[in-house]
Short mmCIF file of C-alpha atoms and ligand atoms in Angstrom, two decimals:
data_model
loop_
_atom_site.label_atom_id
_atom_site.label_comp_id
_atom_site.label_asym_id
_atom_site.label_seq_id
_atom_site.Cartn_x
_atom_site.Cartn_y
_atom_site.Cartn_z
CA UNK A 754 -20.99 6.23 -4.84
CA UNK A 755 -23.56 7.99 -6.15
CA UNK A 756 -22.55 11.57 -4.75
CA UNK A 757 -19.33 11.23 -6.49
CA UNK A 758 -20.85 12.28 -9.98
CA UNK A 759 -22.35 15.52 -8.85
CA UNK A 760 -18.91 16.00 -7.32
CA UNK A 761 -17.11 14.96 -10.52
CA UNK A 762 -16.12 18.48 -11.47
CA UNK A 763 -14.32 18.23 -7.78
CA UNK A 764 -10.21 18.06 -7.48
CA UNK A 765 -9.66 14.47 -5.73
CA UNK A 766 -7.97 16.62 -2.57
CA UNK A 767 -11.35 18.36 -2.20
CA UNK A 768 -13.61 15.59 -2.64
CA UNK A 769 -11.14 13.65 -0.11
CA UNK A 770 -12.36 16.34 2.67
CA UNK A 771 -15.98 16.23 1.73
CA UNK A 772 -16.67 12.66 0.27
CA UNK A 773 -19.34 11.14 2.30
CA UNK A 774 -20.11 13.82 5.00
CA UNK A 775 -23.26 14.92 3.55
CA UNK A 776 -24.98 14.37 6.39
CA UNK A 777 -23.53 16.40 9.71
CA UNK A 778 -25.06 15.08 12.81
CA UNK A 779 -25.91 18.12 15.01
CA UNK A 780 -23.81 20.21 12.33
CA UNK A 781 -21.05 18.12 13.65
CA UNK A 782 -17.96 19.11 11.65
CA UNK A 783 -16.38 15.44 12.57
CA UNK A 784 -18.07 12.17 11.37
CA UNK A 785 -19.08 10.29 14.54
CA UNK A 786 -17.66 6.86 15.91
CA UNK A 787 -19.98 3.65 14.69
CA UNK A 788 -17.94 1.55 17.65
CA UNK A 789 -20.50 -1.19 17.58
CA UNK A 790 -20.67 -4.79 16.42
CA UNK A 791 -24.05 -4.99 15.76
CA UNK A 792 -26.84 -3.36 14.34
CA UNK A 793 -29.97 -4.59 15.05
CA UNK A 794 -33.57 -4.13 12.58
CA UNK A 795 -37.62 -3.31 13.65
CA UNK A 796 -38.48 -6.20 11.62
CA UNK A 797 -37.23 -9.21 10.71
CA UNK A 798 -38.15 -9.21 7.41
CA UNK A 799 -35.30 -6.04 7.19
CA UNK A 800 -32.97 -8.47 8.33
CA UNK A 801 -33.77 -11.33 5.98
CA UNK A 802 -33.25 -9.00 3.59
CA UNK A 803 -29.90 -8.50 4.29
CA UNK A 804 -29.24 -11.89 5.20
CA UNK A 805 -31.20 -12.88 1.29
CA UNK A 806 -28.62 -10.22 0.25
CA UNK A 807 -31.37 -8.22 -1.39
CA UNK A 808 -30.39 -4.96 0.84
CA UNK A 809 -26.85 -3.52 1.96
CA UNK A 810 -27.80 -2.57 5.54
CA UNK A 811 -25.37 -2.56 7.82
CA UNK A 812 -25.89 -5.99 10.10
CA UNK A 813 -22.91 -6.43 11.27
CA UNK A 814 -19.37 -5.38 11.65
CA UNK A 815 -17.41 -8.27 10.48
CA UNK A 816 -19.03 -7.79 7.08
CA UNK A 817 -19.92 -3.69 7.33
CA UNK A 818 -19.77 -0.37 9.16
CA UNK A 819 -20.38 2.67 8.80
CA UNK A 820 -17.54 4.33 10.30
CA UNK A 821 -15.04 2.02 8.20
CA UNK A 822 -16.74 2.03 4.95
CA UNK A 823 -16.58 6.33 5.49
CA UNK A 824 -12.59 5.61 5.18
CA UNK A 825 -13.57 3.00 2.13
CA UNK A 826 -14.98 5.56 -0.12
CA UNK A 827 -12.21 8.44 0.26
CA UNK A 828 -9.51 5.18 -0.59
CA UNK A 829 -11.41 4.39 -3.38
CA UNK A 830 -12.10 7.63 -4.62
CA UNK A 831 -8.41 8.25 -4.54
CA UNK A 832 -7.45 4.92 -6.49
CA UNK A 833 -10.15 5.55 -8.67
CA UNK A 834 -11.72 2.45 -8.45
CA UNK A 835 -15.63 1.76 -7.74
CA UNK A 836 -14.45 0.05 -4.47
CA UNK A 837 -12.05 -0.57 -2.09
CA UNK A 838 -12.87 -2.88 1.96
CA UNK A 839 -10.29 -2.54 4.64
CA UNK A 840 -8.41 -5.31 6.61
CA UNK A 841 -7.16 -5.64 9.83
CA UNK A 842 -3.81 -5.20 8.36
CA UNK A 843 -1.99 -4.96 5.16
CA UNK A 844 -1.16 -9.13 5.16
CA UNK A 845 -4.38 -9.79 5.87
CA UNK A 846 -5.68 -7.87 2.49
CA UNK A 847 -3.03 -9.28 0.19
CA UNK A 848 -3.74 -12.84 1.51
CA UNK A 849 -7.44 -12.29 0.87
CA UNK A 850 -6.62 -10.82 -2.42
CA UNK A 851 -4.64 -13.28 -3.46
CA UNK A 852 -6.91 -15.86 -2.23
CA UNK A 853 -10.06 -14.45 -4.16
CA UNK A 854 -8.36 -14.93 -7.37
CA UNK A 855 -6.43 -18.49 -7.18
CA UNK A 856 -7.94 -21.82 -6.69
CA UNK A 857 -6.17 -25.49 -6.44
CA UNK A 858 -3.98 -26.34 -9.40
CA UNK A 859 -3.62 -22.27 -10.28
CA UNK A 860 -0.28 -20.80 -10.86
CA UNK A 861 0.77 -17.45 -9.65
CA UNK A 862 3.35 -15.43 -11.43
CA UNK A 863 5.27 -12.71 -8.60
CA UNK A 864 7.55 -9.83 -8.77
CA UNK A 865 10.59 -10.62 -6.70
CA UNK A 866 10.42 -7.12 -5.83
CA UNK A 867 7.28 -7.85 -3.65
CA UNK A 868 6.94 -7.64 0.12
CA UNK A 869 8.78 -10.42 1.91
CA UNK A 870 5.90 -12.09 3.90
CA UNK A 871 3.73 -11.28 0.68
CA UNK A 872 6.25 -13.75 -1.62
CA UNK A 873 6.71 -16.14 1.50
CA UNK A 874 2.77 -16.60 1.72
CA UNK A 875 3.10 -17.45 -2.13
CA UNK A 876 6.37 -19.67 -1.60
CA UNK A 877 5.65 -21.44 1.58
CA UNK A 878 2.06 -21.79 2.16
CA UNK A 879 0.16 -21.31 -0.48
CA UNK A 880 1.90 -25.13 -2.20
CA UNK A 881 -0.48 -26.43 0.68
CA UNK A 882 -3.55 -25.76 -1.37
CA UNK A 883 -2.04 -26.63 -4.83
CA UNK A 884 -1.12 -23.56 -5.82
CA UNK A 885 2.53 -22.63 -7.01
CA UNK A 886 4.63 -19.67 -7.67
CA UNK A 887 7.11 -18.35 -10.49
CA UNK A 888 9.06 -15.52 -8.93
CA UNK A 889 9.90 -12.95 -11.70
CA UNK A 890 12.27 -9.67 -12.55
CA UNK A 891 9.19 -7.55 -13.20
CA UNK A 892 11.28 -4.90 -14.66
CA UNK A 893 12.17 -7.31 -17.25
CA UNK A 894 8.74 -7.79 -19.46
CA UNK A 895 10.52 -11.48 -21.30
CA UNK A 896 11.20 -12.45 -17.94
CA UNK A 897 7.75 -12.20 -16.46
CA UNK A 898 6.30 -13.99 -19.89
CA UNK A 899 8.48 -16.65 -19.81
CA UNK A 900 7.14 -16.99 -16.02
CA UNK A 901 3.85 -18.00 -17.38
CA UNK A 902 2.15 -20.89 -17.37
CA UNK A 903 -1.09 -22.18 -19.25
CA UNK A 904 -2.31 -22.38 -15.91
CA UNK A 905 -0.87 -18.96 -14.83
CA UNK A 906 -4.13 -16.91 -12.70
CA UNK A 907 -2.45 -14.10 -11.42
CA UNK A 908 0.08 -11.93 -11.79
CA UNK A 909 1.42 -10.00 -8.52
CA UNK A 910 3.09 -6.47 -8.58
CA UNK A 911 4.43 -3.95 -6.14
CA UNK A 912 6.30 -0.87 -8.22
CA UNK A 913 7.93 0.47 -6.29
CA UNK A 914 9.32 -2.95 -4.65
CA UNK A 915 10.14 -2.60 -1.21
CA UNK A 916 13.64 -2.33 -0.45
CA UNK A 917 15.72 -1.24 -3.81
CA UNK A 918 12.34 0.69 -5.42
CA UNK A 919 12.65 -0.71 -8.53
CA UNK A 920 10.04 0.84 -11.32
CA UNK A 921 7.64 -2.27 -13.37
CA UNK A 922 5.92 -0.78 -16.30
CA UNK A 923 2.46 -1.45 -14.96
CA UNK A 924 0.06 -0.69 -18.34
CA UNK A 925 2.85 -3.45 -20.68
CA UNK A 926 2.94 -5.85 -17.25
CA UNK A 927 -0.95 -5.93 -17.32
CA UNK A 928 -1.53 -6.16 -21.06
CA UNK A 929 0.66 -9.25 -21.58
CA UNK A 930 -1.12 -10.71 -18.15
CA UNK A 931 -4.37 -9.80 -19.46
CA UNK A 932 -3.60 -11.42 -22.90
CA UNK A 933 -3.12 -14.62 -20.82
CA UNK A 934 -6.36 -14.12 -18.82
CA UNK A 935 -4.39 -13.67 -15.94
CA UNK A 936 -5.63 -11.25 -12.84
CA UNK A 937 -3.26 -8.45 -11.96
CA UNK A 938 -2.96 -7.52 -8.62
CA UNK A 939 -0.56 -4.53 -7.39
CA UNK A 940 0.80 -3.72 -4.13
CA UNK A 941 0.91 0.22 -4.21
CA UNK A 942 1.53 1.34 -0.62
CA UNK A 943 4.71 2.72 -1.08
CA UNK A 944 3.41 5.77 -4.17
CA UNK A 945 -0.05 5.77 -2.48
CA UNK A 946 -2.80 6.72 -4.61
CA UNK A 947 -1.75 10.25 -4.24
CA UNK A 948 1.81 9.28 -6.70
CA UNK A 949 0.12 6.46 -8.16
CA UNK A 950 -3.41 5.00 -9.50
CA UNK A 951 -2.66 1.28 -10.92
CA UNK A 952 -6.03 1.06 -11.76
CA UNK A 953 -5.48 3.38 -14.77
CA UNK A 954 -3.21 0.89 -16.21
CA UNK A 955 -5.95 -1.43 -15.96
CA UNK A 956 -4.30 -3.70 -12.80
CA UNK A 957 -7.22 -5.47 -11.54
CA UNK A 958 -7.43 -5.55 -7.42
CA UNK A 959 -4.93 -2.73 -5.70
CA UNK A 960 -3.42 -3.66 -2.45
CA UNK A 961 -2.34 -1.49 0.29
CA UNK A 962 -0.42 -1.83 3.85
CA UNK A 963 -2.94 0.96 5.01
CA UNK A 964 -0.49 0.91 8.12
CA UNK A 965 2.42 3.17 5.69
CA UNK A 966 1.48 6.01 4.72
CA UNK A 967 -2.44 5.97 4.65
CA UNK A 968 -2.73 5.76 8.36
CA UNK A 969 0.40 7.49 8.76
CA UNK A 970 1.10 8.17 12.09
CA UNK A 971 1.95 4.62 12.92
CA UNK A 972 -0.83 3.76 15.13
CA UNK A 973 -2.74 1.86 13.51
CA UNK A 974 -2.72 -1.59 11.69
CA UNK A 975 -5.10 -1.62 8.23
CA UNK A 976 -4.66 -2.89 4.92
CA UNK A 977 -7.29 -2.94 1.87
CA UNK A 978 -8.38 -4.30 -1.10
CA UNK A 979 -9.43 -1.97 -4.08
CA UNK A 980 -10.88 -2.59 -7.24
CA UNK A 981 -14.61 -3.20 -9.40
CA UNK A 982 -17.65 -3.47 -7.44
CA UNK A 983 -18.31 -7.03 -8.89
CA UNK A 984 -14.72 -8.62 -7.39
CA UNK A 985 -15.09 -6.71 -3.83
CA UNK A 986 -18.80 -7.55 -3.63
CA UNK A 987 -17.73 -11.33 -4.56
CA UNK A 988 -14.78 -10.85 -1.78
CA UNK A 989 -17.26 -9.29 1.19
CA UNK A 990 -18.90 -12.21 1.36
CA UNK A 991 -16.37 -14.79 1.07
CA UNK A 992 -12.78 -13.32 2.06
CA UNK A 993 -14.30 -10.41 4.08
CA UNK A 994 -16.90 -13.06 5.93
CA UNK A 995 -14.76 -16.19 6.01
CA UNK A 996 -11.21 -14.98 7.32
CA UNK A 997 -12.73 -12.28 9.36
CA UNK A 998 -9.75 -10.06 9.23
CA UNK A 999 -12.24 -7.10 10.28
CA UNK A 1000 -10.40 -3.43 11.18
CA UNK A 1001 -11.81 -2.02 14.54
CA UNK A 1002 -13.83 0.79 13.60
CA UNK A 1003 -12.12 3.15 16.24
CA UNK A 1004 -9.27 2.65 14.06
CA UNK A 1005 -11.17 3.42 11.02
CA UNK A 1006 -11.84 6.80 12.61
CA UNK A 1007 -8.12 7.83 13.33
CA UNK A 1008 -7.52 6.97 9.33
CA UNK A 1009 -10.40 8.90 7.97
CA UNK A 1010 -8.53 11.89 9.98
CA UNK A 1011 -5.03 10.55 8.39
CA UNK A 1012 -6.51 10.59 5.29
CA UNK A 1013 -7.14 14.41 5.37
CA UNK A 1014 -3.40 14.84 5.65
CA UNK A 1015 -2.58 12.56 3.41
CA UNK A 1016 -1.75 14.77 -0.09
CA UNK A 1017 0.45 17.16 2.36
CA UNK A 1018 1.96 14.74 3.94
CA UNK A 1019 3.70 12.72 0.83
CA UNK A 1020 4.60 16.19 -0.33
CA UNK A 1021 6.75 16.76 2.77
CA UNK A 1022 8.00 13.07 2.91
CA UNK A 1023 8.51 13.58 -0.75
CA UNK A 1024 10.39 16.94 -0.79
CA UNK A 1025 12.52 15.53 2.35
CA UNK A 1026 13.35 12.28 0.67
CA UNK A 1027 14.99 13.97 -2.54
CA UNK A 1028 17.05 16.74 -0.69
CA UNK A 1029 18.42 13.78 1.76
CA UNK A 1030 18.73 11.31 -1.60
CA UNK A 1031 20.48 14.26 -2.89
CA UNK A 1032 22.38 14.81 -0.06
CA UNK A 1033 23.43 10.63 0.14
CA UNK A 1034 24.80 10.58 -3.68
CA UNK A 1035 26.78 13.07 -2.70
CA UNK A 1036 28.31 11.69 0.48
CA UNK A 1037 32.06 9.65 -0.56
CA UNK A 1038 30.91 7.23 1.82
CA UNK A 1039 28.07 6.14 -0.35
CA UNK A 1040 28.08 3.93 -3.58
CA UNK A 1041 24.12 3.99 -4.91
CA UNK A 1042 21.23 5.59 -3.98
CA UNK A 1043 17.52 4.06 -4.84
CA UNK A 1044 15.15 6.78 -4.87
CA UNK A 1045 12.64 6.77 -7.77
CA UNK A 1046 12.55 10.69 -7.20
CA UNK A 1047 15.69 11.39 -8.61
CA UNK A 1048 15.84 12.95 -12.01
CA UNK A 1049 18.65 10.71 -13.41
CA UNK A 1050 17.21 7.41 -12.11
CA UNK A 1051 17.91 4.88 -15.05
CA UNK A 1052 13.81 4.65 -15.18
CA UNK A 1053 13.06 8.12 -15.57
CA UNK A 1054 10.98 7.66 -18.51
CA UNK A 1055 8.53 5.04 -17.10
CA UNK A 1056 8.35 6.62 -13.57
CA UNK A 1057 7.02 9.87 -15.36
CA UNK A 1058 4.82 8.09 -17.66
CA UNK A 1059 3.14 6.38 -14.25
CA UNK A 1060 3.74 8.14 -11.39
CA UNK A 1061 3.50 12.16 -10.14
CA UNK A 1062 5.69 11.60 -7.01
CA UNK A 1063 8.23 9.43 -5.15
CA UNK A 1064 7.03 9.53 -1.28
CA UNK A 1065 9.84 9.65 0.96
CA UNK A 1066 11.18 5.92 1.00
CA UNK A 1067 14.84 5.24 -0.41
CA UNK A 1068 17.73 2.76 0.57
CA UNK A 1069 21.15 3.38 -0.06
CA UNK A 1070 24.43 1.40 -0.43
CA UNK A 1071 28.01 2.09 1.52
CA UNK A 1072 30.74 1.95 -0.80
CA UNK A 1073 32.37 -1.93 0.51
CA UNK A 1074 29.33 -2.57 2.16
CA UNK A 1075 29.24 -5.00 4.75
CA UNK A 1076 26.98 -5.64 7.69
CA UNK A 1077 29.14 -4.41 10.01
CA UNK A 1078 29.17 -1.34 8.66
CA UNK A 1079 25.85 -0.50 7.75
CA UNK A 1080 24.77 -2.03 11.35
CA UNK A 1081 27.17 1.15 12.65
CA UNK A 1082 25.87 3.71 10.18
CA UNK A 1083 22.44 2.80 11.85
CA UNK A 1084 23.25 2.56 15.59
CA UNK A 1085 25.10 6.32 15.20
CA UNK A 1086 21.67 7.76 13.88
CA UNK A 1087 19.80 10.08 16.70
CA UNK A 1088 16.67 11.36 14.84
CA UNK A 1089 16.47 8.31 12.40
CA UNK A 1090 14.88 5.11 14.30
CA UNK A 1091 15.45 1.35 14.12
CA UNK A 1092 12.45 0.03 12.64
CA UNK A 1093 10.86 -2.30 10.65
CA UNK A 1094 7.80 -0.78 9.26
CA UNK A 1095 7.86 3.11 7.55
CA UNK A 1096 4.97 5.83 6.66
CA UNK A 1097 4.76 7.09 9.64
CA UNK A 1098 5.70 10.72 10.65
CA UNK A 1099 9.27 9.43 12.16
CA UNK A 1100 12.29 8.89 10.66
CA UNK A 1101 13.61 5.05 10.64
CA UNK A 1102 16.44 3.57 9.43
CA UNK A 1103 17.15 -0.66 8.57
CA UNK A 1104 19.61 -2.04 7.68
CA UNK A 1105 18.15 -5.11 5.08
CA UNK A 1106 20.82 -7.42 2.78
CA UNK A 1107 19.81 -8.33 -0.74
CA UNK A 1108 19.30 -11.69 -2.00
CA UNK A 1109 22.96 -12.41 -2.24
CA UNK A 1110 22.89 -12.35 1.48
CA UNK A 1111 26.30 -10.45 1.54
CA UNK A 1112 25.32 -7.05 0.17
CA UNK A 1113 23.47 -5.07 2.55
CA UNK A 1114 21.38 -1.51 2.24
CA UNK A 1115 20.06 0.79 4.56
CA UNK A 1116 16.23 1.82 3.97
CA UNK A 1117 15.25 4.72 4.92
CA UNK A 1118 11.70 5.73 5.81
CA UNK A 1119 12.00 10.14 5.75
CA UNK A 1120 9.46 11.11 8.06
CA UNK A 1121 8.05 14.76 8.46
CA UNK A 1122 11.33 16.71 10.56
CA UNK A 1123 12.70 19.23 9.05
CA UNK A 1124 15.23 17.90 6.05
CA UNK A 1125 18.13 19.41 7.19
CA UNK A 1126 18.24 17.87 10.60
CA UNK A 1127 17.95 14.42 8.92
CA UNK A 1128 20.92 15.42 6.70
CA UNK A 1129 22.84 16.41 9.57
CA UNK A 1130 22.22 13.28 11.48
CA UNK A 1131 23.02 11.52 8.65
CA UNK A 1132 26.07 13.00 7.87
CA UNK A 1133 27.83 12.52 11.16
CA UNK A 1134 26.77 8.58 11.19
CA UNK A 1135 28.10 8.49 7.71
CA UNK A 1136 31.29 10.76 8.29
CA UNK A 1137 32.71 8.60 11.11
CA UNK A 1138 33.18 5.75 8.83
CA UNK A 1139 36.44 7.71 7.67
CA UNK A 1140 38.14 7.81 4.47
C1 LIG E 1165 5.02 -3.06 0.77
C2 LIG E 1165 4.30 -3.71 1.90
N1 LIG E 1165 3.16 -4.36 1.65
C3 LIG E 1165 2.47 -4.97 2.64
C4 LIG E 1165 2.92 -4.96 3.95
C5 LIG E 1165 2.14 -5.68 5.01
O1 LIG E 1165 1.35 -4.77 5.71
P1 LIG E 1165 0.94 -4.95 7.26
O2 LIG E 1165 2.21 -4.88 8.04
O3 LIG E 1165 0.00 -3.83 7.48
O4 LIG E 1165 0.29 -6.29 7.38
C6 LIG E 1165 4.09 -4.27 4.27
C7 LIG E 1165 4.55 -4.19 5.66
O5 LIG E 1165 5.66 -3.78 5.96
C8 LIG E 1165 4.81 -3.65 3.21
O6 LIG E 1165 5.96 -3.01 3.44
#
């Protein structure tokens, strides 16, 4: 990225328009579409180069392209990491991830806040190769140490977690992991780089469901790896080339234009998602509201220390909450839908239970209509509960 340093003077939101578009085919104001699998060389010797790894042409998309690695560079500049590859979806970046850093008889020390399928990949299928799993209260530092093993190789993060947003102090987590010699690797797709940079606190490889908010207009399915040239030069040619997990570079297209949204977009999600937090806590119908936004939230000090914004994800918990009723808060909705993924510009609603299996929430993904009609529709699902 060598442009970057005669840009460093640049705001990140600028450099996100311009990074990479030096060159303007026919003035074109739009970077074209590389939809090809192959590139092909005049000599051969050009291609043993590639092939002796002695050049980075591109060769061939599985491992490289153009119109992907455009979307690449404006991720990574925004992490602030030297580099960042995309996946064919978010799973299929953690899994790589995850699998660049652990080999047989490793032990892996994970947030129980993480991603479902993320901690089921640890639980269930990862034990096939040797490796095992400590699941850990990452807000709690003693209970994340006392996870560790002599053999502990990674330690897995995603602050906010998914589904009650709790806040883990990312610079502490990563000393005491680094201490052990331990890789950190954090899931950050709910802050986005724009709230968020985990690199800055030193975590090691950052993860993204580039389907959320990055792509944002839930239409495409990406996920990526970002971190030091050195470990995502390592991964291109084993992860990135053996698992194959290669995003379509059509789709890489649509999320270079997403990305030029993205800072104005997680304002409006995040502006949204506090009036209608706001708006919940004050509702008699509702007992707690998780939104990492809110000023009061009991982990105000560590949220400002790490993070400049909330996005617009929160969950919420009905006062006697039971799945019957938070099933009927959902079905009543209009504008929010029923869905299982969020980031997008809609509205969804879910209704999710915690571990307990008897307490349930309702996540909310605040998508870009206007706030008040989301309180509204809110409201009446919420007021015909009664009393
Ligand atoms: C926090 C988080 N990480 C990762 C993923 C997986 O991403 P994908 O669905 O793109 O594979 C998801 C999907 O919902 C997610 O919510």
């Amino acid at each position: 990225m060598d442009e970057l340093e005669s840009f460093s003077s640049l705001d990140k939101e600028t450099l996100l328009q311009h990074l990479g578009e030096e060159e303007r085919p026919f003035g074109a104001v739009v970077p074209p579409l590389y939809q090809n699998s192959l590139f092909t060389f005049e000599r051969a010797a050009d291609l043993e180069k590639v092939m002796l790894k002695e050049s980075d042409a591109y060769h061939y998309t599985r491992i490289a392209n153009p119109t992907t690695r455009l979307a690449e560079r404006k991720i990574a500049m925004l992490e602030g990491t030297e580099e960042c590859r995309l996946f064919g979806s978010g799973m299929a970046a953690i899994s790589a991830a995850i699998l660049s850093v652990v080999a047989q008889g490793d032990h892996v020390v994970c947030s129980t806040a993480a991603y479902g399928p993320t901690q089921n990949f640890l639980r269930e299928y990862m034990p096939k190769f040797g490796v095992a799993t400590t699941f850990a209260d990452a807000t709690n530092l003693q209970a994340v140490s006392e996870a560790f093993r002599p053999n502990t190789k990674l330690l897995y993060l995603e602050s906010p977690g998914s589904l009650q947003f709790e806040i883990q102090d990312l610079e502490a987590l990563t000393q005491l992991a680094h201490e052990r010699e331990a890789v950190v690797i954090a899931d950050n797709s709910t802050a986005t780089p724009i709230f968020q940079q985990p690199a800055r606190f030193g975590v090691d490889l950052v993860v993204h469901s580039v389907t959320k908010y990055l792509g944002g207009h839930s239409d495409i399915v990406a996920g990526c790896v970002c971190g030091s040239r050195e470990r995502l030069e390592a991964m291109t040619w084993r992860e990135v080339q053996f698992f194959g997990a290669t995003f379509d570079p059509f789709a890489a297209w649509l999320l270079t234009r997403s990305l030029r949204t993205l800072p104005i977009r997680m304002q409006r999600h995040q502006q949204s998602a506090t009036e209608v937090a706001l708006f919940l806590r004050s509702h008699p119908a509702v007992e707690v509201v998780n939104y990492p936004g809110l000023t009061d939230h009991p982990a105000r000090a560590l949220i400002e220390k790490q993070m400049t914004g909330a996005s617009g994800m929160l969950s919420f918990r009905l006062k006697n909450s039971s799945k019957a009723m938070a099933f009927a808060v959902c079905d009543r909705l209009q504008l929010f839908q029923i869905g299982v993924s969020w980031g997008g510009h809609e509205s969804l609603a879910i209704p999710v239970p915690l571990l307990d299996g008897e307490t349930w929430v309702i996540r909310l993904s605040v998508g870009l209509e206007t706030a008040s009609d989301l309180i509204e529709d809110l409201r009446r699902a919420l007021d015909a509960l009664g009393g």
